[in-house]
Amino acid sequence: MEQEKVIQIRDLKVYYKQYRKNIFGKKRRHQVLKGVSIDVFEGEILGLAGESGCGKSTLAKAIVGMNKDIEGEINLKYSDTQMVFQDPYSSLNPSKKIGWLLEEPLRVDKERKWTPKERKEKVLEIMKAIGLPKEMLERYPSQLSGGQRQRVSIGVALMRSPKVIIADEPVSALDVTIQAQILQLLQQLNRDLGITILFISHDLRVIYQICNHVAIMKHGEIKEYGIPYEVYRNPQNDYTKELLTAAGIK
Ligand SMILES: Nc1ncnc2c1ncn2[C@@H]1O[C@H](COP(=O)(O)OP(=O)(O)OP(=O)(O)O)[C@@H](O)[C@H]1O
Ligand SMILES: [Mg+2]
């Protein structure tokens, strides 16, 4: 049986305006993604790796509609795809309590109206799912640890029961033991709730641990794609080999 695709990307090109003007005084368009084609299958965790600046976040933002200057095709099976960012501190409003932050996606939900009681119930359900005690609802982001903050930002993403989450380096800012806990949480959401995850990471070992497929990107192009075990054992692309060597894997 062919697996359903939740995201299908064909020949995607993304451009940014360059800040410097050229000699004619015009701002040039700078191409960051150079024709990316990739599928994300229902229920999987797809790992996306590649050096800093290659275009991983650009791809993520294009999928959720945050990049406007694009060509090519992005087909989404579900309209509600949520992002989780690397640094939960900058993505959580520091002047609001955790309870307020979790409720916010429901308050602004255009698809349905949530009563205060329904919002509270959903918040408690999500607190359980992300493994935080409900006492923390009264705290501000600055009163949580980095790992707890990242749980909250995952919680915010979960509030409207998305089918797909894009996690852009969700553990890079955390120390190793906390990283492991957040990775476990993501795996649990994938396994228990069937949430499909696009997992962006520099860390090829982590990708090996949790991902069903891996895509290797360089300079805005996908250089290699496959099952981690097979790609790592027998990389076809020189750049993949380089990354594996740099990570001490090959
Ligand atoms: N808003 C923007 N305007 C102009 N250029 C941008 C913008 N955002 C990113 N870029 C450029 O696009 C390229 C790709 O950036 P992107 O953030 O996608 O890289 P990345 O692979 O996510 O890197 P990292 O691993 O460091 O997060 C970089 O050269 C970056 O400088
Ligand atoms: Mg990035």
mmCIF file of C-alpha atoms and ligand atoms in Angstrom:
data_model
loop_
_atom_site.group_PDB
_atom_site.id
_atom_site.type_symbol
_atom_site.label_atom_id
_atom_site.label_comp_id
_atom_site.label_asym_id
_atom_site.label_seq_id
_atom_site.Cartn_x
_atom_site.Cartn_y
_atom_site.Cartn_z
ATOM 1 C CA MET A 1 0.000 0.000 0.000
ATOM 2 C CA GLU A 2 1.343 3.378 -0.898
ATOM 3 C CA GLN A 3 1.565 5.692 2.067
ATOM 4 C CA GLU A 4 -0.346 8.943 1.958
ATOM 5 C CA LYS A 5 1.621 12.127 1.569
ATOM 6 C CA VAL A 6 0.809 14.898 4.002
ATOM 7 C CA ILE A 7 3.247 17.296 2.341
ATOM 8 C CA GLN A 8 4.238 17.114 -1.294
ATOM 9 C CA ILE A 9 6.757 19.626 -2.561
ATOM 10 C CA ARG A 10 7.734 19.935 -6.208
ATOM 11 C CA ASP A 11 10.524 22.060 -7.648
ATOM 12 C CA LEU A 12 10.244 24.649 -4.897
ATOM 13 C CA LYS A 13 12.230 27.827 -5.342
ATOM 14 C CA VAL A 14 12.344 30.458 -2.618
ATOM 15 C CA TYR A 15 13.810 33.925 -3.003
ATOM 16 C CA TYR A 16 14.739 36.633 -0.539
ATOM 17 C CA LYS A 17 15.373 40.275 -1.277
ATOM 18 C CA GLN A 18 18.998 41.152 -0.909
ATOM 19 C CA TYR A 19 19.671 43.948 1.476
ATOM 20 C CA ARG A 20 22.425 45.444 -0.656
ATOM 21 C CA LYS A 21 21.493 47.210 -3.860
ATOM 22 C CA ASN A 22 23.313 46.444 -7.066
ATOM 23 C CA ILE A 23 25.116 49.038 -9.147
ATOM 24 C CA PHE A 24 21.825 50.078 -10.741
ATOM 25 C CA GLY A 25 20.356 50.825 -7.326
ATOM 26 C CA LYS A 26 18.021 47.830 -7.502
ATOM 27 C CA LYS A 27 17.634 45.227 -4.772
ATOM 28 C CA ARG A 28 18.400 41.841 -6.245
ATOM 29 C CA ARG A 29 16.474 38.671 -5.589
ATOM 30 C CA HIS A 30 18.579 36.075 -3.924
ATOM 31 C CA GLN A 31 17.573 32.457 -4.535
ATOM 32 C CA VAL A 32 17.833 30.278 -1.430
ATOM 33 C CA LEU A 33 15.959 27.112 -2.457
ATOM 34 C CA LYS A 34 16.887 25.910 -5.921
ATOM 35 C CA GLY A 35 14.155 23.492 -6.863
ATOM 36 C CA VAL A 36 13.423 21.278 -3.887
ATOM 37 C CA SER A 37 11.178 18.227 -4.335
ATOM 38 C CA ILE A 38 10.325 16.109 -1.345
ATOM 39 C CA ASP A 39 7.445 14.154 0.208
ATOM 40 C CA VAL A 40 6.500 13.820 3.847
ATOM 41 C CA PHE A 41 4.457 10.678 4.502
ATOM 42 C CA GLU A 42 1.598 10.382 6.931
ATOM 43 C CA GLY A 43 2.680 9.244 10.378
ATOM 44 C CA GLU A 44 6.422 9.478 9.821
ATOM 45 C CA ILE A 45 9.229 11.562 11.236
ATOM 46 C CA LEU A 46 11.303 13.002 8.399
ATOM 47 C CA GLY A 47 14.708 14.380 9.345
ATOM 48 C CA LEU A 48 16.172 17.306 7.426
ATOM 49 C CA ALA A 49 19.887 17.978 7.878
ATOM 50 C CA GLY A 50 22.500 20.174 6.261
ATOM 51 C CA GLU A 51 24.985 22.905 7.070
ATOM 52 C CA SER A 52 24.007 26.227 8.549
ATOM 53 C CA GLY A 53 22.537 28.545 5.934
ATOM 54 C CA CYS A 54 21.649 25.810 3.407
ATOM 55 C CA GLY A 55 17.937 26.641 3.560
ATOM 56 C CA LYS A 56 16.334 24.296 6.111
ATOM 57 C CA SER A 57 14.379 26.980 7.947
ATOM 58 C CA THR A 58 13.523 28.588 4.631
ATOM 59 C CA LEU A 59 11.879 25.346 3.546
ATOM 60 C CA ALA A 60 10.007 25.076 6.856
ATOM 61 C CA LYS A 61 8.734 28.644 6.589
ATOM 62 C CA ALA A 62 7.655 28.152 2.989
ATOM 63 C CA ILE A 63 5.543 25.156 4.054
ATOM 64 C CA VAL A 64 3.686 27.160 6.705
ATOM 65 C CA GLY A 65 3.238 30.114 4.356
ATOM 66 C CA MET A 66 5.735 32.457 5.970
ATOM 67 C CA ASN A 67 7.706 32.919 2.744
ATOM 68 C CA LYS A 68 5.880 34.684 -0.036
ATOM 69 C CA ASP A 69 8.350 34.912 -2.901
ATOM 70 C CA ILE A 70 8.201 31.326 -4.071
ATOM 71 C CA GLU A 71 7.799 29.245 -7.223
ATOM 72 C CA GLY A 72 6.868 25.605 -7.528
ATOM 73 C CA GLU A 73 4.304 23.494 -5.738
ATOM 74 C CA ILE A 74 3.524 22.890 -2.099
ATOM 75 C CA ASN A 75 0.591 20.538 -1.579
ATOM 76 C CA LEU A 76 -0.647 20.090 1.968
ATOM 77 C CA LYS A 77 -3.126 17.420 2.957
ATOM 78 C CA TYR A 78 -3.962 19.294 6.150
ATOM 79 C CA SER A 79 -4.186 23.048 6.391
ATOM 80 C CA ASP A 80 -3.147 23.259 10.019
ATOM 81 C CA THR A 81 0.604 22.664 10.237
ATOM 82 C CA GLN A 82 2.295 24.023 13.344
ATOM 83 C CA MET A 83 5.881 25.149 13.816
ATOM 84 C CA VAL A 84 8.070 24.633 16.870
ATOM 85 C CA PHE A 85 11.162 26.817 16.904
ATOM 86 C CA GLN A 86 14.673 26.373 18.215
ATOM 87 C CA ASP A 87 14.512 29.025 20.857
ATOM 88 C CA PRO A 88 11.299 28.794 22.867
ATOM 89 C CA TYR A 89 12.166 31.951 24.730
ATOM 90 C CA SER A 90 11.800 34.235 21.746
ATOM 91 C CA SER A 91 8.642 32.487 20.535
ATOM 92 C CA LEU A 92 6.811 32.768 23.891
ATOM 93 C CA ASN A 93 5.565 36.188 24.963
ATOM 94 C CA PRO A 94 7.443 36.817 28.243
ATOM 95 C CA SER A 95 4.699 38.991 29.712
ATOM 96 C CA LYS A 96 2.030 36.258 29.605
ATOM 97 C CA LYS A 97 1.545 33.308 31.918
ATOM 98 C CA ILE A 98 1.830 29.748 30.587
ATOM 99 C CA GLY A 99 -1.928 29.197 30.933
ATOM 100 C CA TRP A 100 -2.658 32.266 28.836
ATOM 101 C CA LEU A 101 -0.091 31.276 26.192
ATOM 102 C CA LEU A 102 -1.581 27.812 25.828
ATOM 103 C CA GLU A 103 -5.118 29.152 25.544
ATOM 104 C CA GLU A 104 -4.249 31.759 22.929
ATOM 105 C CA PRO A 105 -4.483 29.489 19.823
ATOM 106 C CA LEU A 106 -8.029 28.610 20.907
ATOM 107 C CA ARG A 107 -9.005 32.219 21.572
ATOM 108 C CA VAL A 108 -8.029 33.171 18.030
ATOM 109 C CA ASP A 109 -9.390 29.969 16.439
ATOM 110 C CA LYS A 110 -11.459 30.998 13.420
ATOM 111 C CA GLU A 111 -12.841 27.524 12.779
ATOM 112 C CA ARG A 112 -14.694 27.149 16.038
ATOM 113 C CA LYS A 113 -15.588 29.023 19.180
ATOM 114 C CA TRP A 114 -14.204 27.662 22.449
ATOM 115 C CA THR A 115 -15.908 28.454 25.738
ATOM 116 C CA PRO A 116 -13.607 29.351 28.653
ATOM 117 C CA LYS A 117 -14.409 25.972 30.215
ATOM 118 C CA GLU A 118 -13.504 24.080 27.017
ATOM 119 C CA ARG A 119 -10.281 26.063 26.755
ATOM 120 C CA LYS A 120 -9.307 25.174 30.332
ATOM 121 C CA GLU A 121 -10.050 21.496 29.708
ATOM 122 C CA LYS A 122 -7.978 21.419 26.550
ATOM 123 C CA VAL A 123 -5.104 23.168 28.347
ATOM 124 C CA LEU A 124 -5.124 20.515 31.073
ATOM 125 C CA GLU A 125 -5.164 17.734 28.475
ATOM 126 C CA ILE A 126 -2.172 19.264 26.710
ATOM 127 C CA MET A 127 -0.274 19.865 29.972
ATOM 128 C CA LYS A 128 -0.606 16.151 30.587
ATOM 129 C CA ALA A 129 0.576 15.327 27.073
ATOM 130 C CA ILE A 130 3.677 17.524 27.409
ATOM 131 C CA GLY A 131 4.411 16.284 30.919
ATOM 132 C CA LEU A 132 4.125 19.493 32.932
ATOM 133 C CA PRO A 133 2.281 19.880 36.260
ATOM 134 C CA LYS A 134 -0.728 22.193 36.151
ATOM 135 C CA GLU A 135 0.802 24.458 38.811
ATOM 136 C CA MET A 136 3.044 25.776 36.048
ATOM 137 C CA LEU A 137 0.083 27.396 34.295
ATOM 138 C CA GLU A 138 0.465 30.339 36.674
ATOM 139 C CA ARG A 139 4.119 30.931 35.863
ATOM 140 C CA TYR A 140 5.775 33.190 33.326
ATOM 141 C CA PRO A 141 8.154 31.774 30.679
ATOM 142 C CA SER A 142 11.172 33.196 32.551
ATOM 143 C CA GLN A 143 10.207 31.087 35.573
ATOM 144 C CA LEU A 144 10.675 27.821 33.649
ATOM 145 C CA SER A 145 13.788 25.910 32.620
ATOM 146 C CA GLY A 146 14.789 25.746 28.958
ATOM 147 C CA GLY A 147 13.388 22.238 28.617
ATOM 148 C CA GLN A 148 10.114 23.202 30.264
ATOM 149 C CA ARG A 149 9.815 26.202 27.974
ATOM 150 C CA GLN A 150 10.329 23.988 24.963
ATOM 151 C CA ARG A 151 7.580 21.697 26.282
ATOM 152 C CA VAL A 152 5.299 24.725 26.501
ATOM 153 C CA SER A 153 6.036 25.780 22.934
ATOM 154 C CA ILE A 154 5.316 22.231 21.782
ATOM 155 C CA GLY A 155 2.114 22.468 23.840
ATOM 156 C CA VAL A 156 1.101 25.699 22.116
ATOM 157 C CA ALA A 157 1.614 23.939 18.768
ATOM 158 C CA LEU A 158 -0.561 21.025 19.932
ATOM 159 C CA MET A 159 -3.530 23.040 21.173
ATOM 160 C CA ARG A 160 -5.497 22.829 17.947
ATOM 161 C CA SER A 161 -4.723 19.156 17.380
ATOM 162 C CA PRO A 162 -2.522 19.517 14.309
ATOM 163 C CA LYS A 163 -1.808 16.485 12.147
ATOM 164 C CA VAL A 164 1.634 17.811 11.226
ATOM 165 C CA ILE A 165 4.337 19.574 13.211
ATOM 166 C CA ILE A 166 7.484 21.153 11.837
ATOM 167 C CA ALA A 167 10.129 21.214 14.528
ATOM 168 C CA ASP A 168 12.994 23.508 13.515
ATOM 169 C CA GLU A 169 15.993 22.485 15.616
ATOM 170 C CA PRO A 170 13.782 22.053 18.658
ATOM 171 C CA VAL A 171 16.560 20.719 20.886
ATOM 172 C CA SER A 172 19.667 22.602 19.722
ATOM 173 C CA ALA A 173 19.391 25.148 22.516
ATOM 174 C CA LEU A 174 19.078 22.508 25.248
ATOM 175 C CA ASP A 175 21.670 20.473 27.087
ATOM 176 C CA VAL A 176 22.015 16.803 26.307
ATOM 177 C CA THR A 177 19.850 15.186 29.007
ATOM 178 C CA ILE A 178 17.051 17.668 28.395
ATOM 179 C CA GLN A 179 17.424 17.102 24.661
ATOM 180 C CA ALA A 180 16.749 13.415 25.185
ATOM 181 C CA GLN A 181 13.545 14.171 27.082
ATOM 182 C CA ILE A 182 12.206 16.499 24.403
ATOM 183 C CA LEU A 183 13.082 13.961 21.688
ATOM 184 C CA GLN A 184 11.185 11.355 23.650
ATOM 185 C CA LEU A 185 8.206 13.686 23.852
ATOM 186 C CA LEU A 186 8.244 14.203 20.076
ATOM 187 C CA GLN A 187 8.445 10.454 19.485
ATOM 188 C CA GLN A 188 5.566 9.922 21.867
ATOM 189 C CA LEU A 189 3.412 12.490 20.025
ATOM 190 C CA ASN A 190 4.258 10.761 16.768
ATOM 191 C CA ARG A 191 3.499 7.279 18.077
ATOM 192 C CA ASP A 192 0.498 7.960 20.312
ATOM 193 C CA LEU A 193 -1.239 10.797 18.469
ATOM 194 C CA GLY A 194 -0.078 9.907 14.965
ATOM 195 C CA ILE A 195 1.370 13.360 14.409
ATOM 196 C CA THR A 196 3.630 13.582 11.377
ATOM 197 C CA ILE A 197 6.830 15.475 12.124
ATOM 198 C CA LEU A 198 9.301 17.289 9.916
ATOM 199 C CA PHE A 199 12.310 17.348 12.184
ATOM 200 C CA ILE A 200 15.085 19.787 11.316
ATOM 201 C CA SER A 201 18.419 19.138 12.960
ATOM 202 C CA HIS A 202 22.164 19.435 12.594
ATOM 203 C CA ASP A 203 22.566 16.221 14.513
ATOM 204 C CA LEU A 204 22.783 13.137 12.300
ATOM 205 C CA ARG A 205 22.820 10.845 15.339
ATOM 206 C CA VAL A 206 19.566 12.194 16.622
ATOM 207 C CA ILE A 207 18.052 11.848 13.151
ATOM 208 C CA TYR A 208 19.192 8.228 13.084
ATOM 209 C CA GLN A 209 17.497 7.615 16.429
ATOM 210 C CA ILE A 210 14.095 9.027 15.682
ATOM 211 C CA CYS A 211 13.523 9.474 11.932
ATOM 212 C CA ASN A 212 11.933 7.194 9.339
ATOM 213 C CA HIS A 213 13.521 9.093 6.462
ATOM 214 C CA VAL A 214 16.341 11.579 6.171
ATOM 215 C CA ALA A 215 16.968 14.314 3.611
ATOM 216 C CA ILE A 216 20.364 15.964 3.277
ATOM 217 C CA MET A 217 20.394 19.517 2.001
ATOM 218 C CA LYS A 218 23.209 21.669 0.678
ATOM 219 C CA HIS A 219 23.033 25.137 -0.884
ATOM 220 C CA GLY A 220 19.275 24.959 -1.281
ATOM 221 C CA GLU A 221 19.135 21.518 -2.883
ATOM 222 C CA ILE A 222 18.315 18.061 -1.553
ATOM 223 C CA LYS A 223 21.460 16.024 -2.173
ATOM 224 C CA GLU A 224 20.356 12.705 -0.736
ATOM 225 C CA TYR A 225 17.208 11.114 0.622
ATOM 226 C CA GLY A 226 16.415 7.739 2.105
ATOM 227 C CA ILE A 227 16.065 5.547 5.161
ATOM 228 C CA PRO A 228 18.702 6.623 7.714
ATOM 229 C CA TYR A 229 20.105 3.125 8.135
ATOM 230 C CA GLU A 230 20.663 2.782 4.404
ATOM 231 C CA VAL A 231 21.883 6.315 3.792
ATOM 232 C CA TYR A 232 24.388 6.165 6.663
ATOM 233 C CA ARG A 233 25.615 2.703 5.724
ATOM 234 C CA ASN A 234 26.025 3.491 2.072
ATOM 235 C CA PRO A 235 25.897 7.226 1.340
ATOM 236 C CA GLN A 236 25.701 8.012 -2.376
ATOM 237 C CA ASN A 237 26.616 11.656 -2.205
ATOM 238 C CA ASP A 238 30.011 13.106 -1.292
ATOM 239 C CA TYR A 239 28.455 15.785 0.848
ATOM 240 C CA THR A 240 26.556 13.178 2.862
ATOM 241 C CA LYS A 241 29.836 11.325 3.377
ATOM 242 C CA GLU A 242 31.448 14.547 4.574
ATOM 243 C CA LEU A 243 28.677 15.167 7.098
ATOM 244 C CA LEU A 244 28.850 11.590 8.379
ATOM 245 C CA THR A 245 32.623 11.862 8.768
ATOM 246 C CA ALA A 246 32.326 15.189 10.546
ATOM 247 C CA ALA A 247 29.822 13.617 12.941
ATOM 248 C CA GLY A 248 32.228 10.743 13.619
ATOM 249 C CA ILE A 249 29.787 8.219 12.180
ATOM 250 C CA LYS A 250 31.812 7.117 9.150
HETATM 251 N N1 LIG B 1 14.436 36.906 5.832
HETATM 252 C C1 LIG B 1 15.554 36.738 5.111
HETATM 253 N N2 LIG B 1 15.981 37.666 4.237
HETATM 254 C C2 LIG B 1 17.088 37.483 3.502
HETATM 255 N N3 LIG B 1 17.860 36.383 3.540
HETATM 256 C C3 LIG B 1 17.494 35.412 4.389
HETATM 257 C C4 LIG B 1 16.319 35.522 5.232
HETATM 258 N N4 LIG B 1 16.225 34.386 5.964
HETATM 259 C C5 LIG B 1 17.256 33.618 5.615
HETATM 260 N N5 LIG B 1 18.037 34.201 4.675
HETATM 261 C C6 LIG B 1 19.229 33.624 4.042
HETATM 262 O O1 LIG B 1 18.839 32.423 3.395
HETATM 263 C C7 LIG B 1 19.828 31.411 3.548
HETATM 264 C C8 LIG B 1 19.191 30.178 4.200
HETATM 265 O O2 LIG B 1 18.774 30.490 5.517
HETATM 266 P P1 LIG B 1 18.048 29.451 6.456
HETATM 267 O O3 LIG B 1 17.662 30.170 7.666
HETATM 268 O O4 LIG B 1 16.996 28.771 5.681
HETATM 269 O O5 LIG B 1 19.227 28.423 6.755
HETATM 270 P P2 LIG B 1 19.244 27.150 7.713
HETATM 271 O O6 LIG B 1 19.596 25.982 6.878
HETATM 272 O O7 LIG B 1 17.993 27.100 8.484
HETATM 273 O O8 LIG B 1 20.483 27.475 8.682
HETATM 274 P P3 LIG B 1 20.663 27.173 10.247
HETATM 275 O O9 LIG B 1 21.092 25.734 10.329
HETATM 276 O O10 LIG B 1 21.779 28.097 10.651
HETATM 277 O O11 LIG B 1 19.382 27.460 10.946
HETATM 278 C C9 LIG B 1 20.936 32.033 4.372
HETATM 279 O O12 LIG B 1 21.930 32.460 3.488
HETATM 280 C C10 LIG B 1 20.276 33.211 5.041
HETATM 281 O O13 LIG B 1 21.201 34.236 5.264
HETATM 282 MG MG MG B 2 17.517 27.306 10.510
#
